[in-house]
PDB file of C-alpha atoms in Angstrom:
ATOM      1  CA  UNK A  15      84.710-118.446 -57.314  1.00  0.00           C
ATOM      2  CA  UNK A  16      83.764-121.977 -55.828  1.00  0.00           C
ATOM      3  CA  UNK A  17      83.623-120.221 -52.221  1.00  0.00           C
ATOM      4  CA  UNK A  18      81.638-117.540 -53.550  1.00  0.00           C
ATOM      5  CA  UNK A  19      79.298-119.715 -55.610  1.00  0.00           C
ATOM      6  CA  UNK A  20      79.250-122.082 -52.279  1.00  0.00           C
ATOM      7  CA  UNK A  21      77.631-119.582 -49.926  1.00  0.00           C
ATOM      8  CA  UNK A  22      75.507-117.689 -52.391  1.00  0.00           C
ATOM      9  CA  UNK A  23      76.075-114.563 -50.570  1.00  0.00           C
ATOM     10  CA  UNK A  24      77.934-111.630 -50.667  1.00  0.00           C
ATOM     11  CA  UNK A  25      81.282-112.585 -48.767  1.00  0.00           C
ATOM     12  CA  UNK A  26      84.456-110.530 -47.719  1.00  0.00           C
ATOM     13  CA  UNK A  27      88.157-111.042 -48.177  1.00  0.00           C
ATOM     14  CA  UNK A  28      88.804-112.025 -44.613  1.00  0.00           C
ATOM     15  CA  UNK A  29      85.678-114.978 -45.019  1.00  0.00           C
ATOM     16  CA  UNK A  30      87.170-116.184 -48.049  1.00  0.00           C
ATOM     17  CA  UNK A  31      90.321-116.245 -46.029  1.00  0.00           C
ATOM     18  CA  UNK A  32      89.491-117.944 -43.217  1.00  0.00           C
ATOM     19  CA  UNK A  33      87.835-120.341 -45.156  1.00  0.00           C
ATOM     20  CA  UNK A  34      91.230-121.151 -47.448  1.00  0.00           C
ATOM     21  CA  UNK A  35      93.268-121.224 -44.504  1.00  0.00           C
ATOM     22  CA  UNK A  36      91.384-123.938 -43.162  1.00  0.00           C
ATOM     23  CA  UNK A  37      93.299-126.165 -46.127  1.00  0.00           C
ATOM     24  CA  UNK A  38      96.473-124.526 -46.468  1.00  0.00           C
ATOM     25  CA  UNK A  39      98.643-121.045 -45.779  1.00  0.00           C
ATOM     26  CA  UNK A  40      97.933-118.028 -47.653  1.00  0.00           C
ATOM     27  CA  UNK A  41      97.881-114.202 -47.560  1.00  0.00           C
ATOM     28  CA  UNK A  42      94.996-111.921 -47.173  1.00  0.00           C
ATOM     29  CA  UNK A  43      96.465-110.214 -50.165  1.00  0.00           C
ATOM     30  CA  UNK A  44      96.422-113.068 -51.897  1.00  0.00           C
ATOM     31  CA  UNK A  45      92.717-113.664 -51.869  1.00  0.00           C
ATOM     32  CA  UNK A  46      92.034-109.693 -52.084  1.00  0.00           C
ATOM     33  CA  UNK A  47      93.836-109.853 -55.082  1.00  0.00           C
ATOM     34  CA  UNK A  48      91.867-112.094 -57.056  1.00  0.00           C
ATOM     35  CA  UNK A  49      88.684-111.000 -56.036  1.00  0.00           C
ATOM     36  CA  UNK A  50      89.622-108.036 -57.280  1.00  0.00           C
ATOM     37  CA  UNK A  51      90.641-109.509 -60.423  1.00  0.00           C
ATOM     38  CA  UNK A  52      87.262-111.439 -60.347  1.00  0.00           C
ATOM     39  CA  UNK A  53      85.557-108.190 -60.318  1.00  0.00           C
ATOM     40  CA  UNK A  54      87.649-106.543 -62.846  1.00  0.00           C
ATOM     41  CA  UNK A  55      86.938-109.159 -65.371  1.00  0.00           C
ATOM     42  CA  UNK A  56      83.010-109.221 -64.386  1.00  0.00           C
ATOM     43  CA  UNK A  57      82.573-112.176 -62.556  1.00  0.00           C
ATOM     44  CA  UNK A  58      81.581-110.595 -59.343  1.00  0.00           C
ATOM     45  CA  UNK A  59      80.137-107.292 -58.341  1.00  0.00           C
ATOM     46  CA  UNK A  60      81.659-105.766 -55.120  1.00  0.00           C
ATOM     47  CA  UNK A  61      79.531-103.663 -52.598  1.00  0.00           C
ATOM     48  CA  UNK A  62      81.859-101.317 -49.790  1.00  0.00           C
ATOM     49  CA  UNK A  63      81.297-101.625 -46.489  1.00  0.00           C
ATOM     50  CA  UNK A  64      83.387 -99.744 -43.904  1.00  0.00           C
ATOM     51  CA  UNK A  65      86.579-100.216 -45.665  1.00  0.00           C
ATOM     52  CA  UNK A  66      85.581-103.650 -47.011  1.00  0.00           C
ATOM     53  CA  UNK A  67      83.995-105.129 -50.256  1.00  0.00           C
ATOM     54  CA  UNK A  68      81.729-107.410 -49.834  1.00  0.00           C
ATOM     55  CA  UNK A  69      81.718-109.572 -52.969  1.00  0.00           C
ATOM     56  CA  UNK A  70      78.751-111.185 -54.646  1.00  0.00           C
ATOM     57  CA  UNK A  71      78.581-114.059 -58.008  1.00  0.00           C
ATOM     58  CA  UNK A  72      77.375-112.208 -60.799  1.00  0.00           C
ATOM     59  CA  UNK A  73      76.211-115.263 -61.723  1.00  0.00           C
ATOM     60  CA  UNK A  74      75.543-119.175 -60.618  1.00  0.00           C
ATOM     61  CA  UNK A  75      77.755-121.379 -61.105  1.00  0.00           C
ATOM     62  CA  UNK A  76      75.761-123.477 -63.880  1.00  0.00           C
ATOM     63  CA  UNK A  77      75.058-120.313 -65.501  1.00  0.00           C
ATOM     64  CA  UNK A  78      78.934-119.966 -66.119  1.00  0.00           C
ATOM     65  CA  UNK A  79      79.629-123.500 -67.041  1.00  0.00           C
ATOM     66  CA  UNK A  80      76.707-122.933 -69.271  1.00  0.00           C
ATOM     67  CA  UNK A  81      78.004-120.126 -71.052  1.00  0.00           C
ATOM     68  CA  UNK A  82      81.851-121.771 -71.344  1.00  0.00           C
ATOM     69  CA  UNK A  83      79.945-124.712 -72.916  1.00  0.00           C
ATOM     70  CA  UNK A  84      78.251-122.095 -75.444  1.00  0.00           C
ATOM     71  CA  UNK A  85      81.416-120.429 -75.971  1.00  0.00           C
ATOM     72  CA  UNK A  86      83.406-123.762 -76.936  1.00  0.00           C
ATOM     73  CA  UNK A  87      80.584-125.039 -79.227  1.00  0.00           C
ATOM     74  CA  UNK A  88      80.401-122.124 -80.886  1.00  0.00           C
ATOM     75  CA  UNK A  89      83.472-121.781 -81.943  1.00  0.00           C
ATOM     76  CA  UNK A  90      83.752-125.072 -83.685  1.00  0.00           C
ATOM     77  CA  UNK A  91      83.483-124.884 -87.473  1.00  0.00           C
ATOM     78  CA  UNK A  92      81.490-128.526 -87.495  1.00  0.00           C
ATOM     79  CA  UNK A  93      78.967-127.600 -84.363  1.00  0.00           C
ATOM     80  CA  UNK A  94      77.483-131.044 -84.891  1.00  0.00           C
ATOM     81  CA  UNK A  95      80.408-132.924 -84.913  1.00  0.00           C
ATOM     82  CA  UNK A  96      81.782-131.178 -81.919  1.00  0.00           C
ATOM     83  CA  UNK A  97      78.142-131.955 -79.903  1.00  0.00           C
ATOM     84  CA  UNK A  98      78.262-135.930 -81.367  1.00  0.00           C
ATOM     85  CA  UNK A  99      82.260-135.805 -79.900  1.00  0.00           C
ATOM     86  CA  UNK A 100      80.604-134.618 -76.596  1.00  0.00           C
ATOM     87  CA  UNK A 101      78.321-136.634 -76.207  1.00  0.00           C
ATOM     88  CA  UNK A 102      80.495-139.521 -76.687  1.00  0.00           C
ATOM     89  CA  UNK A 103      82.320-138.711 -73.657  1.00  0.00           C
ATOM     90  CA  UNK A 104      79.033-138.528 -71.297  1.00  0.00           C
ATOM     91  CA  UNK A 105      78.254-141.145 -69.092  1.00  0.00           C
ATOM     92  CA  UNK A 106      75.151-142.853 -69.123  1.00  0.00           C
ATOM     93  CA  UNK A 107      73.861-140.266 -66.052  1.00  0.00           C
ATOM     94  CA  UNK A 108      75.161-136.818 -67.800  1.00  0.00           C
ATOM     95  CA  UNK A 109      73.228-138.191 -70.870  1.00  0.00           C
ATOM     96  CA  UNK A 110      70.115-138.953 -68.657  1.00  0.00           C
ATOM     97  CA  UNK A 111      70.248-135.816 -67.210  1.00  0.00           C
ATOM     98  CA  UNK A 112      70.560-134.247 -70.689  1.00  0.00           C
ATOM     99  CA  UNK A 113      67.644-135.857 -71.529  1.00  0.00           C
ATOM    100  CA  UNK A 114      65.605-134.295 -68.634  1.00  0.00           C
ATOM    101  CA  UNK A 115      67.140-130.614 -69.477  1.00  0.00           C
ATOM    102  CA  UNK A 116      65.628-130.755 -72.973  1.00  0.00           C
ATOM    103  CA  UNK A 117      62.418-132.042 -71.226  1.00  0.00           C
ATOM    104  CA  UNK A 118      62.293-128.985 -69.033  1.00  0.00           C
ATOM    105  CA  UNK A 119      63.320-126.891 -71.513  1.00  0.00           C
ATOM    106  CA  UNK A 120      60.787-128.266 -74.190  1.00  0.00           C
ATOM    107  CA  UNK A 121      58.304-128.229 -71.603  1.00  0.00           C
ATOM    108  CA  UNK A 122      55.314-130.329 -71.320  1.00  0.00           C
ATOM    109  CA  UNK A 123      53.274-129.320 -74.448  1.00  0.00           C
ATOM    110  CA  UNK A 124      56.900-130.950 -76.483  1.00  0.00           C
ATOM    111  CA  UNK A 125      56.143-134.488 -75.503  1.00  0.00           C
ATOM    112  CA  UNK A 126      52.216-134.349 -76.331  1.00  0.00           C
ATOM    113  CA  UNK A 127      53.527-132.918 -79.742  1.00  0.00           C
ATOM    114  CA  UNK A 128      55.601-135.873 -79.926  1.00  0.00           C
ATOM    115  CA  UNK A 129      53.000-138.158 -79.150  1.00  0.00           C
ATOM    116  CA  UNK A 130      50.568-136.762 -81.508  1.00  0.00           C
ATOM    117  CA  UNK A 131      52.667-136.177 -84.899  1.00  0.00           C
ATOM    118  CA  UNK A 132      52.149-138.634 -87.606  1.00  0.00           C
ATOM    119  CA  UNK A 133      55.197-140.811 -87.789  1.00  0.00           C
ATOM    120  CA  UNK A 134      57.665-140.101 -90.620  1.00  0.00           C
ATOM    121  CA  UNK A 135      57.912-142.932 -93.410  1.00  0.00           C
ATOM    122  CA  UNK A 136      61.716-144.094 -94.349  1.00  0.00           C
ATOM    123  CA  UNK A 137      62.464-142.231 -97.527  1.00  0.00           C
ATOM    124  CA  UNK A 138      63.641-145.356 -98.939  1.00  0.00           C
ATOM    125  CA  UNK A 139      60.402-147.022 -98.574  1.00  0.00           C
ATOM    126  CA  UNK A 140      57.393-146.598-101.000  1.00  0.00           C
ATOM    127  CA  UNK A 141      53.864-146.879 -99.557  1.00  0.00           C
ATOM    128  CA  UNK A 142      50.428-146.560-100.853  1.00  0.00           C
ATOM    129  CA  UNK A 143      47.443-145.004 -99.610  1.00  0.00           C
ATOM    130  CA  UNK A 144      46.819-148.377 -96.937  1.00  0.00           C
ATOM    131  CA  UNK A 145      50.151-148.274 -95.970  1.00  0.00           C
ATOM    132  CA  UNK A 146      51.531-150.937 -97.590  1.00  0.00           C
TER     133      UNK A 146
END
């Protein structure tokens, strides 16, 4: 999949090939044989041509990490604790870029909303109509 997902293009088994053998030894069957299994299990689509396939991502390679992400959270029985666990393990960057995903995803209207809503008080606190 990562020389797939790398050229973003439908590629064929000798491609993929040449490209592998550039690092080490292997058969043509080899790689025709899991791009076949890739396509049996849905992770590519395959187009002929002359008695080829050319092979294409179904989808991008954040989409998939995405959905494995998805699939592991929900299939915790404490989602919260499992998202607190992983978000322990980020580095300062992955949480930064976190950060800017839920930007992007809020979109811009989010942080006005944010800006604008009254604070809440601290439920432990008392206050009366001046705020003290």
């Amino acid at each position: 999949m990562t020389r797939v997902w790398k050229w973003n293009r439908p590629v064929t088994v000798r491609e993929v090939l040449e490209d592998l053998q550039q690092e080490r030894s292997i058969a043509y069957t080899t790689v025709m044989t899991v791009l076949d299994n890739l396509h049996q299990k849905g992770w590519v689509r395959r187009e002929a041509e002359g008695r080829a396939y050319r092979y294409e991502a179904v989808s991008t390679r954040a989409a998939y990490a995405a959905a494995l992400m998805n699939d592991a959270w929900s299939q915790s029985d404490n989602p919260a604790a499992a998202l607190v666990a992983f978000f322990g393990m980020m580095s300062d960057a992955q949480r930064q870029a976190l950060r800017d995903a839920v930007r992007i995803v809020q979109g811009p209207d989010s942080e006005r909303e944010d800006r604008e809503a009254p604070q809440q008080q601290n439920p432990g606190s008392v206050t009366d109509a001046g705020g003290r």
